[in-house]
Structures are given as structure tokens and as C-alpha cells.
Short mmCIF file of C-alpha atoms and ligand atoms in Angstrom, two decimals:
data_model
loop_
_atom_site.label_atom_id
_atom_site.label_comp_id
_atom_site.label_asym_id
_atom_site.label_seq_id
_atom_site.Cartn_x
_atom_site.Cartn_y
_atom_site.Cartn_z
CA MET A 1 112.41 129.90 140.92
CA ASN A 2 110.32 132.20 138.80
CA SER A 3 108.90 135.44 140.14
CA GLN A 4 105.46 134.03 140.83
CA ALA A 5 106.94 131.25 142.97
CA LEU A 6 109.22 133.71 144.75
CA ILE A 7 106.31 136.00 145.61
CA ALA A 8 104.35 133.03 146.96
CA LYS A 9 107.38 131.96 149.02
CA ALA A 10 107.82 135.46 150.43
CA ALA A 11 104.12 135.77 151.27
CA GLU A 12 104.17 132.45 153.12
CA THR A 13 107.57 132.18 154.74
CA HIS A 14 108.61 135.86 154.89
CA PHE A 15 112.08 134.83 153.92
CA LEU A 16 114.01 135.39 150.68
CA THR A 17 117.72 135.36 149.96
CA GLU A 18 119.51 138.43 148.65
CA ASP A 19 119.53 136.98 145.13
CA GLU A 20 115.83 136.20 145.30
CA ILE A 21 114.99 139.75 146.38
CA LEU A 22 117.23 141.05 143.61
CA HIS A 23 115.43 138.88 141.07
CA LEU A 24 112.08 140.39 142.10
CA LEU A 25 113.47 143.93 142.09
CA GLN A 26 114.75 143.43 138.54
CA ASP A 27 111.63 141.78 137.13
CA GLU A 28 109.43 144.66 136.00
CA THR A 29 106.61 142.33 135.02
CA ALA A 30 106.27 141.25 138.68
CA HIS A 31 105.41 144.75 139.90
CA GLU A 32 101.63 144.44 140.30
CA ALA A 33 101.78 140.92 141.75
CA ILE A 34 104.24 142.07 144.45
CA LEU A 35 102.05 145.03 145.40
CA GLN A 36 98.97 142.79 145.61
CA ALA A 37 100.72 140.15 147.69
CA ALA A 38 101.93 142.87 150.07
CA ASP A 39 98.38 144.16 150.43
CA SER A 40 97.15 140.67 151.44
CA VAL A 41 100.01 140.16 153.90
CA ARG A 42 99.33 143.60 155.40
CA LYS A 43 95.67 142.68 155.89
CA LYS A 44 96.50 139.31 157.43
CA TYR A 45 99.12 140.57 159.90
CA VAL A 46 98.19 144.14 160.82
CA GLY A 47 94.59 144.39 159.66
CA ASP A 48 92.73 147.19 157.90
CA GLU A 49 93.23 149.89 160.51
CA VAL A 50 95.41 152.85 159.64
CA HIS A 51 97.43 154.41 162.47
CA LEU A 52 97.86 158.16 162.35
CA ARG A 53 100.92 159.87 163.82
CA ALA A 54 100.79 163.65 164.12
CA LEU A 55 104.02 165.18 162.87
CA ILE A 56 105.51 168.31 164.42
CA GLU A 57 108.49 169.71 162.51
CA PHE A 58 109.92 171.79 165.33
CA THR A 59 113.25 172.95 163.88
CA ASN A 60 114.58 173.11 160.34
CA ILE A 61 118.08 173.95 161.52
CA CYS A 62 120.60 171.19 160.86
CA LYS A 63 124.31 170.91 161.37
CA ASN A 64 124.65 168.20 158.74
CA ASN A 65 125.11 168.49 155.03
CA CYS A 66 123.42 165.49 153.45
CA LEU A 67 123.81 166.02 149.72
CA TYR A 68 120.17 165.18 148.97
CA CYS A 69 118.43 167.30 151.59
CA GLY A 70 117.11 170.85 151.34
CA LEU A 71 117.71 171.48 155.04
CA ARG A 72 121.47 170.86 154.75
CA ALA A 73 123.53 173.41 156.67
CA GLU A 74 125.11 174.83 153.54
CA ASN A 75 121.83 175.68 151.83
CA PRO A 76 121.53 179.45 152.23
CA CYS A 77 118.03 179.63 150.69
CA VAL A 78 116.15 178.20 153.68
CA ASN A 79 114.18 180.44 156.05
CA ARG A 80 115.43 178.82 159.22
CA TYR A 81 113.19 178.47 162.26
CA ARG A 82 113.29 176.91 165.68
CA MET A 83 110.00 176.70 167.55
CA GLN A 84 109.68 177.97 171.11
CA ASP A 85 108.73 175.44 173.79
CA GLU A 86 105.23 176.90 174.06
CA GLN A 87 104.68 176.60 170.34
CA ILE A 88 105.69 172.93 170.39
CA LEU A 89 103.55 172.19 173.43
CA THR A 90 100.55 173.99 171.91
CA LEU A 91 100.85 171.83 168.79
CA ALA A 92 101.05 168.69 170.94
CA GLN A 93 97.90 169.78 172.76
CA LYS A 94 96.22 170.35 169.39
CA ALA A 95 97.22 166.84 168.34
CA VAL A 96 95.18 165.57 171.30
CA THR A 97 92.23 167.78 170.30
CA TYR A 98 92.42 166.52 166.69
CA GLY A 99 92.15 162.97 168.09
CA TYR A 100 95.71 161.77 167.46
CA LYS A 101 97.34 159.31 169.89
CA THR A 102 100.95 159.75 168.80
CA VAL A 103 103.07 162.80 168.08
CA VAL A 104 106.28 162.65 166.12
CA LEU A 105 108.80 165.32 167.08
CA GLN A 106 110.94 165.73 164.02
CA GLY A 107 113.77 168.14 163.39
CA GLY A 108 117.15 168.63 161.82
CA GLU A 109 120.21 167.90 163.96
CA ASP A 110 119.96 171.19 165.83
CA PRO A 111 122.47 171.50 168.71
CA PHE A 112 120.26 174.12 170.38
CA PHE A 113 118.00 171.27 171.56
CA THR A 114 120.21 169.98 174.35
CA THR A 115 119.45 166.84 176.34
CA GLU A 116 117.77 168.94 179.04
CA LYS A 117 115.59 170.84 176.57
CA VAL A 118 114.40 167.67 174.85
CA VAL A 119 113.76 165.95 178.20
CA PHE A 120 111.69 168.92 179.35
CA LEU A 121 109.53 168.80 176.20
CA LEU A 122 109.11 165.03 176.42
CA GLN A 123 107.92 165.17 180.03
CA LYS A 124 105.37 167.87 179.24
CA ILE A 125 104.07 166.06 176.16
CA LYS A 126 103.94 162.70 177.94
CA ALA A 127 101.63 164.25 180.53
CA LEU A 128 99.08 164.75 177.71
CA GLY A 129 98.71 160.97 177.37
CA LEU A 130 100.36 160.78 173.95
CA ALA A 131 102.77 158.18 172.63
CA ILE A 132 105.91 160.00 171.49
CA THR A 133 108.14 159.33 168.52
CA LEU A 134 111.41 161.23 168.28
CA SER A 135 113.19 161.90 165.01
CA ILE A 136 116.13 164.16 165.76
CA GLY A 137 119.04 162.22 164.37
CA GLU A 138 122.23 160.87 165.86
CA ARG A 139 122.78 161.36 169.60
CA SER A 140 124.76 159.59 172.31
CA TYR A 141 123.61 156.47 174.17
CA GLU A 142 123.15 158.63 177.27
CA ASP A 143 120.88 161.04 175.40
CA TYR A 144 118.77 158.23 174.00
CA GLN A 145 118.53 156.77 177.51
CA ALA A 146 117.46 160.11 179.01
CA PHE A 147 114.86 160.60 176.26
CA LYS A 148 113.46 157.12 176.86
CA GLN A 149 113.17 157.74 180.59
CA ALA A 150 111.45 161.07 179.91
CA GLY A 151 108.74 159.36 177.86
CA ALA A 152 109.91 158.80 174.29
CA ASP A 153 108.49 155.51 173.00
CA ARG A 154 109.70 155.34 169.44
CA TYR A 155 112.61 156.68 167.38
CA LEU A 156 112.95 157.19 163.65
CA LEU A 157 116.41 157.09 162.10
CA ARG A 158 116.69 156.01 158.52
CA ILE A 159 119.84 154.17 157.55
CA GLU A 160 119.25 155.86 154.14
CA THR A 161 121.30 153.15 152.38
CA THR A 162 123.33 150.21 153.66
CA ASP A 163 125.88 150.79 150.91
CA ARG A 164 128.58 152.17 153.19
CA ALA A 165 130.52 153.98 150.45
CA LEU A 166 127.36 155.59 149.08
CA TYR A 167 126.23 156.54 152.59
CA GLU A 168 129.50 158.28 153.32
CA LYS A 169 129.51 160.01 149.92
CA TYR A 170 126.05 161.49 150.44
CA ASN A 171 126.44 162.23 154.15
CA PRO A 172 129.76 164.05 154.41
CA ASN A 173 131.31 164.08 157.88
CA MET A 174 128.93 161.36 159.04
CA SER A 175 129.96 157.78 159.60
CA PHE A 176 128.03 154.68 158.70
CA GLU A 177 129.42 153.04 161.86
CA ASN A 178 127.88 155.71 164.05
CA ARG A 179 124.53 155.37 162.28
CA LEU A 180 124.57 151.65 163.08
CA ARG A 181 125.66 152.36 166.65
CA CYS A 182 122.67 154.68 167.09
CA LEU A 183 120.19 152.13 165.74
CA ASN A 184 121.62 149.39 167.94
CA ASP A 185 121.57 151.64 171.03
CA LEU A 186 117.93 152.51 170.37
CA LYS A 187 117.04 148.82 170.09
CA LYS A 188 118.93 148.04 173.32
CA LEU A 189 117.08 150.78 175.16
CA GLY A 190 113.71 149.30 174.24
CA TYR A 191 112.49 151.89 171.76
CA GLU A 192 110.25 150.92 168.90
CA VAL A 193 112.81 151.61 166.21
CA GLY A 194 111.98 152.94 162.79
CA THR A 195 114.46 152.97 159.98
CA GLY A 196 114.31 153.08 156.21
CA ILE A 197 115.94 154.22 153.02
CA LEU A 198 115.75 156.57 150.10
CA VAL A 199 114.95 154.81 146.84
CA GLY A 200 116.48 156.14 143.64
CA LEU A 201 119.64 157.85 144.87
CA PRO A 202 122.15 158.28 142.04
CA ASP A 203 124.48 155.23 141.88
CA GLN A 204 122.32 153.18 144.25
CA THR A 205 122.22 149.59 143.00
CA MET A 206 119.36 147.10 143.16
CA GLN A 207 121.71 144.78 144.98
CA SER A 208 122.21 147.33 147.73
CA ILE A 209 118.43 147.70 148.03
CA ALA A 210 118.08 143.93 148.41
CA ARG A 211 120.63 144.18 151.23
CA ASP A 212 118.75 147.12 152.75
CA ILE A 213 115.62 144.99 153.09
CA LEU A 214 117.59 142.17 154.73
CA PHE A 215 119.14 144.76 157.04
CA PHE A 216 115.66 145.84 158.26
CA LYS A 217 115.02 142.23 159.22
CA GLU A 218 118.38 141.73 160.86
CA LEU A 219 118.00 144.89 162.95
CA GLY A 220 114.54 143.80 164.08
CA ALA A 221 113.07 147.12 163.00
CA ASP A 222 109.58 147.92 164.26
CA MET A 223 108.80 150.50 161.60
CA ILE A 224 110.11 151.05 158.10
CA GLY A 225 109.69 154.38 156.34
CA LEU A 226 110.94 154.67 152.83
CA GLY A 227 110.37 157.01 150.00
CA PRO A 228 111.54 158.04 146.58
CA PHE A 229 114.49 160.40 146.43
CA ILE A 230 113.24 163.73 145.06
CA PRO A 231 116.04 165.96 143.74
CA ASN A 232 116.09 169.38 145.36
CA PRO A 233 117.31 172.24 143.13
CA GLN A 234 119.02 173.86 146.13
CA THR A 235 121.30 170.85 146.72
CA PRO A 236 124.33 169.28 145.02
CA LEU A 237 122.13 166.44 143.73
CA LYS A 238 119.89 168.86 141.81
CA ASN A 239 120.66 167.30 138.42
CA ALA A 240 119.70 163.77 139.37
CA PRO A 241 117.08 162.11 137.12
CA GLN A 242 113.40 162.83 137.65
CA PRO A 243 112.03 160.64 140.45
CA VAL A 244 109.43 157.93 139.94
CA LEU A 245 107.02 156.41 142.42
CA GLU A 246 106.97 152.78 141.26
CA PRO A 247 110.37 151.58 142.49
CA ALA A 248 109.74 152.96 145.98
CA LEU A 249 106.32 151.26 146.09
CA LYS A 250 107.89 148.00 145.04
CA VAL A 251 110.63 148.18 147.69
CA MET A 252 107.96 149.01 150.28
CA ALA A 253 105.82 146.06 149.18
CA LEU A 254 108.80 143.67 149.35
CA THR A 255 109.54 145.01 152.82
CA ARG A 256 105.98 144.15 153.89
CA LEU A 257 106.35 140.63 152.50
CA LEU A 258 109.53 140.03 154.49
CA LEU A 259 108.57 141.92 157.68
CA PRO A 260 104.85 141.18 157.76
CA ASP A 261 103.89 142.66 161.15
CA VAL A 262 105.85 145.94 161.20
CA ASN A 263 104.39 149.42 160.86
CA ILE A 264 104.96 150.97 157.46
CA PRO A 265 103.97 154.55 156.67
CA ALA A 266 102.67 155.73 153.34
CA THR A 267 105.19 158.56 153.11
CA THR A 268 104.70 162.18 152.06
CA ALA A 269 107.40 161.79 149.39
CA MET A 270 105.17 159.16 147.73
CA GLU A 271 102.18 161.52 147.73
CA THR A 272 104.42 164.27 146.33
CA LEU A 273 105.16 162.24 143.21
CA GLU A 274 101.54 161.28 142.54
CA PRO A 275 98.33 162.83 143.84
CA ASN A 276 97.09 159.41 144.90
CA GLY A 277 100.48 158.08 145.98
CA ARG A 278 99.56 157.77 149.63
CA ILE A 279 96.46 155.72 148.92
CA LYS A 280 98.38 153.51 146.47
CA ALA A 281 100.95 152.91 149.22
CA LEU A 282 98.21 151.99 151.71
CA GLN A 283 96.98 149.45 149.16
CA SER A 284 100.48 148.03 148.64
CA GLY A 285 101.58 147.21 152.17
CA ALA A 286 101.47 150.44 154.19
CA ASN A 287 99.35 150.84 157.35
CA VAL A 288 100.42 154.20 158.82
CA VAL A 289 100.04 157.86 157.81
CA MET A 290 101.90 160.74 159.44
CA PRO A 291 99.73 163.84 159.06
CA ASN A 292 101.76 167.02 159.38
CA ILE A 293 100.26 169.29 162.06
CA THR A 294 102.94 171.97 161.74
CA GLU A 295 101.22 175.27 160.96
CA GLY A 296 101.81 178.51 159.09
CA GLU A 297 105.19 179.57 157.77
CA GLU A 298 107.06 176.73 159.45
CA ARG A 299 104.97 174.27 157.47
CA GLN A 300 106.23 175.84 154.20
CA ASN A 301 109.80 176.10 155.43
CA TYR A 302 110.44 172.46 156.32
CA ALA A 303 111.42 171.79 152.72
CA LEU A 304 113.49 168.63 152.36
CA TYR A 305 112.51 168.46 148.70
CA PRO A 306 110.39 170.59 146.34
CA GLY A 307 106.63 170.31 145.96
CA LYS A 308 106.16 168.52 149.30
CA ALA A 309 102.57 167.30 149.38
CA GLY A 310 100.26 169.00 151.86
CA ALA A 311 102.49 172.05 152.43
CA LYS A 312 99.45 174.25 151.74
CA ASP A 313 96.86 172.24 153.71
CA THR A 314 95.88 173.13 157.25
CA PRO A 315 96.08 170.35 159.84
CA LEU A 316 92.30 170.15 160.07
CA SER A 317 91.59 170.22 156.32
CA PHE A 318 94.19 167.50 155.86
CA ARG A 319 92.69 165.30 158.55
CA ASP A 320 89.18 165.59 157.09
CA LYS A 321 90.34 164.86 153.54
CA LEU A 322 92.39 161.90 154.69
CA THR A 323 89.61 160.39 156.80
CA ALA A 324 87.23 160.64 153.82
CA LYS A 325 89.73 159.00 151.45
CA LEU A 326 90.41 156.20 153.92
CA ALA A 327 86.68 155.57 154.30
CA GLU A 328 86.39 155.27 150.49
CA ILE A 329 88.92 152.45 150.43
CA GLY A 330 87.44 150.70 153.46
CA ARG A 331 90.25 151.47 155.87
CA PRO A 332 89.18 152.64 159.34
CA VAL A 333 91.28 155.05 161.38
CA SER A 334 92.69 153.28 164.42
CA THR A 335 91.68 154.61 167.83
CA GLY A 336 94.62 152.94 169.60
CA TYR A 337 98.30 153.73 169.95
CA GLY A 338 99.28 151.37 167.17
CA TRP A 339 102.20 149.61 168.85
CA HIS A 340 104.15 147.05 166.90
CA LYS A 341 102.67 143.66 167.79
CA LYS A 342 105.17 140.96 166.94
CA LYS A 343 103.51 138.01 165.20
CA ILE A 344 106.46 136.12 163.81
N1 LIG B 1 113.88 163.41 148.80
C1 LIG B 1 113.23 162.51 149.55
N2 LIG B 1 113.47 162.30 150.86
C2 LIG B 1 114.42 163.06 151.44
N3 LIG B 1 114.91 163.07 152.70
C3 LIG B 1 115.85 164.02 152.78
N4 LIG B 1 115.99 164.62 151.59
C4 LIG B 1 115.13 164.03 150.73
C5 LIG B 1 114.83 164.20 149.35
N5 LIG B 1 115.46 165.11 148.59
C6 LIG B 1 114.50 162.11 153.73
C7 LIG B 1 115.70 161.37 154.33
C8 LIG B 1 115.59 161.68 155.82
C9 LIG B 1 114.14 162.05 155.97
C10 LIG B 1 113.84 162.89 157.15
O1 LIG B 1 113.86 162.76 154.78
O2 LIG B 1 115.56 159.98 154.13
O3 LIG B 1 115.93 160.59 156.65
FE1 LIG B 2 119.93 167.28 158.33
FE2 LIG B 2 118.34 165.12 158.19
FE3 LIG B 2 118.53 166.83 156.14
FE4 LIG B 2 120.61 165.28 156.70
S1 LIG B 2 118.55 164.56 156.01
S2 LIG B 2 120.70 167.48 156.26
S3 LIG B 2 120.49 165.16 158.93
S4 LIG B 2 117.68 167.27 158.15
#
């Protein structure tokens, strides 16, 4: 089948084989058509509304050493911080005031935040009427269960790549098996599960990306967040080639074609590579934005990669700018919680 026929098949049946996905990934002339098809499928399945999730980056301390990430334990150049409970709860309260319905509690894998501490925060935040997404990495089944009972609704844990050898090369002392175990536990416990990958890691093949997309489907992911890999000068991958936006947009669009009803954020890494990257993503399959409501110094210090978009905005200025931009492209801000509604 040629690319045009494959895109039509994907848009109608939401099924492609690994080779078919690979064919589309390799055909550079198919780029625009894939993005457009994803935009139509997005409109048909999840509508024009954009769901906003307020992001709180509550600790930049991490015990891991992912080779691509600025927060890796062995990076001595980071001003490390760990927010106090009150600071986190004040930000959650502000999220309510700003009109957000979901908060995302994101942090490095920081052992200071024990099960009890996280449960305490979840219970307090739940009482504010917010949906809660956690993004604090790999934990035990028992932890995930306790977090769910305390009010966590969703969990973000990117698989990063399904190429096992590559995963273990870039995530020293972490095991691919355990990553899968975590994702399966989260599914079992009834979370809305978000996963995703980095696009453009050195030595990542197109074939592995085709498999990544099929993995999202197989897992039954509810949300897929993916972004371009942006080399960080403070990490071992500092000399990787300059990142580009297009491949990540294309992988995102293909993901929308194959998982038509899931929630897909236009990620900050996309906006970092191009001033209009977020809007482009929203017009190529995405339907979620995660505005960062972390304030002050902490906002500057959560530096996974350089030049992170919005690091200098305030939460309110960002919200106003975003709402105006969304209005320009005819995309209303959702007033609901934005749960994943399964349609296929
Ligand atoms: N460029 C882009 N994304 C990155 N992440 C970590 N480091 C980078 C980087 N250099 C992503 C990972 C992680 C998420 C929180 O941030 O995919 O899962
Ligand atoms: Fe830690 Fe996550 Fe960065 Fe890895 S990607 S070093 S787990 S913050």
C-alpha cells in the first residue's frame, strides 16, 4: 500500500502493522498528510476542547541517573529543592483559583517522599475537589495501591523507549522489566495510565518507534505524552545532534491515528523547540496542555533540558496567553475533568 492508502486505513480502522507504521515513519513526503489526518481523527473522537492540567514540580531531587536528563543524581550543577507540604498545598489551592480541574504532582524519584507523605498530600489535595495525576516514577504495587486509595486518579510513567537494550543503556541501574511491571500494576489498580517516549534519542531506530506505538495500544494507555529529546549540556548525552520538532510531531500524529480516543498533551519540549510548537501539536492530534504552575526559583530549577519553554512566565501570565492562543485557533478550554472516554 502507498502512504496515502495507509493513512486512510489508519484514520478509518485505527490499525496498522509494524511494517506499515515504519513505512509512514520513513516516508518524509507523507508528513503533512499524517498531521492533517490526526487532526481530523482528534476532532471526531475527542472534540475541540482542550483539557488543562496544572503541573506542580514539587521536587527536583532524583536518585536515578538517566543519561538524557538534567535532574540525574550525578549532575552537580542543579540547585536542588524539595517543597514543603504547605508550599505544595498552597499551589494546589491556587490551581483551583486559576480554574484548573486537575493537578499533576511531578517530581524526580525522591526517597524523602515516603508512602505516608504522599498519601497525606493526596488526601489534602483531593479535598479541594481536584482530579490528581501523579508522576513520581517507579514504586511498589502497595505504594500505587495506597496512592489510589488516597485519591490519585491518573499516573504518568513514560516507557521512554521499548527498545530494551537502549532503555537499559540510557537508564543505568533501572530495569525495563520493572518499568513494565509498574505500568501493568497501575493499569490493574484502575488508574488512567499515561505513558510515552522520547523521540530522537541517539541510536533509536524507526523500527523501535513503530513498536513503541503498538506498545501504547497493547498496554491500553489512556494518555500518551511524547516529546523530542533535547540534549542537555550537563549530561553524558550533551553531544547528541541538535533536536528537531518534526519527527516528534509525526510520531504523535501516528499515535492519534492508532489510539483515536486517548488524551495526548502538546508537550513543553515541543514548545521549547519552536515558539509555536504547542499550537502545532494541538493541530496535529493533541488535546491536552499541562500549564506549569510552579513558581519562583523552583520553576527555573526543574531543568530536564535547556531552554525549557515558559520557565520565565508566571502561572497567570501563561494561562492568559494560552487561553488567547487557543481562542485564535477555535479551541475552547474544557470546563470538565477530561477523563478518557473509551470510544473504540
Ligand atoms: N529532553 C526531553 N525530554 C526529557 N525528559 C527527560 N530528559 C529530557 C530531555 N533531555 C523527559 C523524560 C521523562 C520526562 C519527565 O521528561 O521522558 O519521562
Ligand atoms: Fe530522574 Fe526522571 Fe530525570 Fe530519570 S528522567 S533522572 S527518573 S527525573
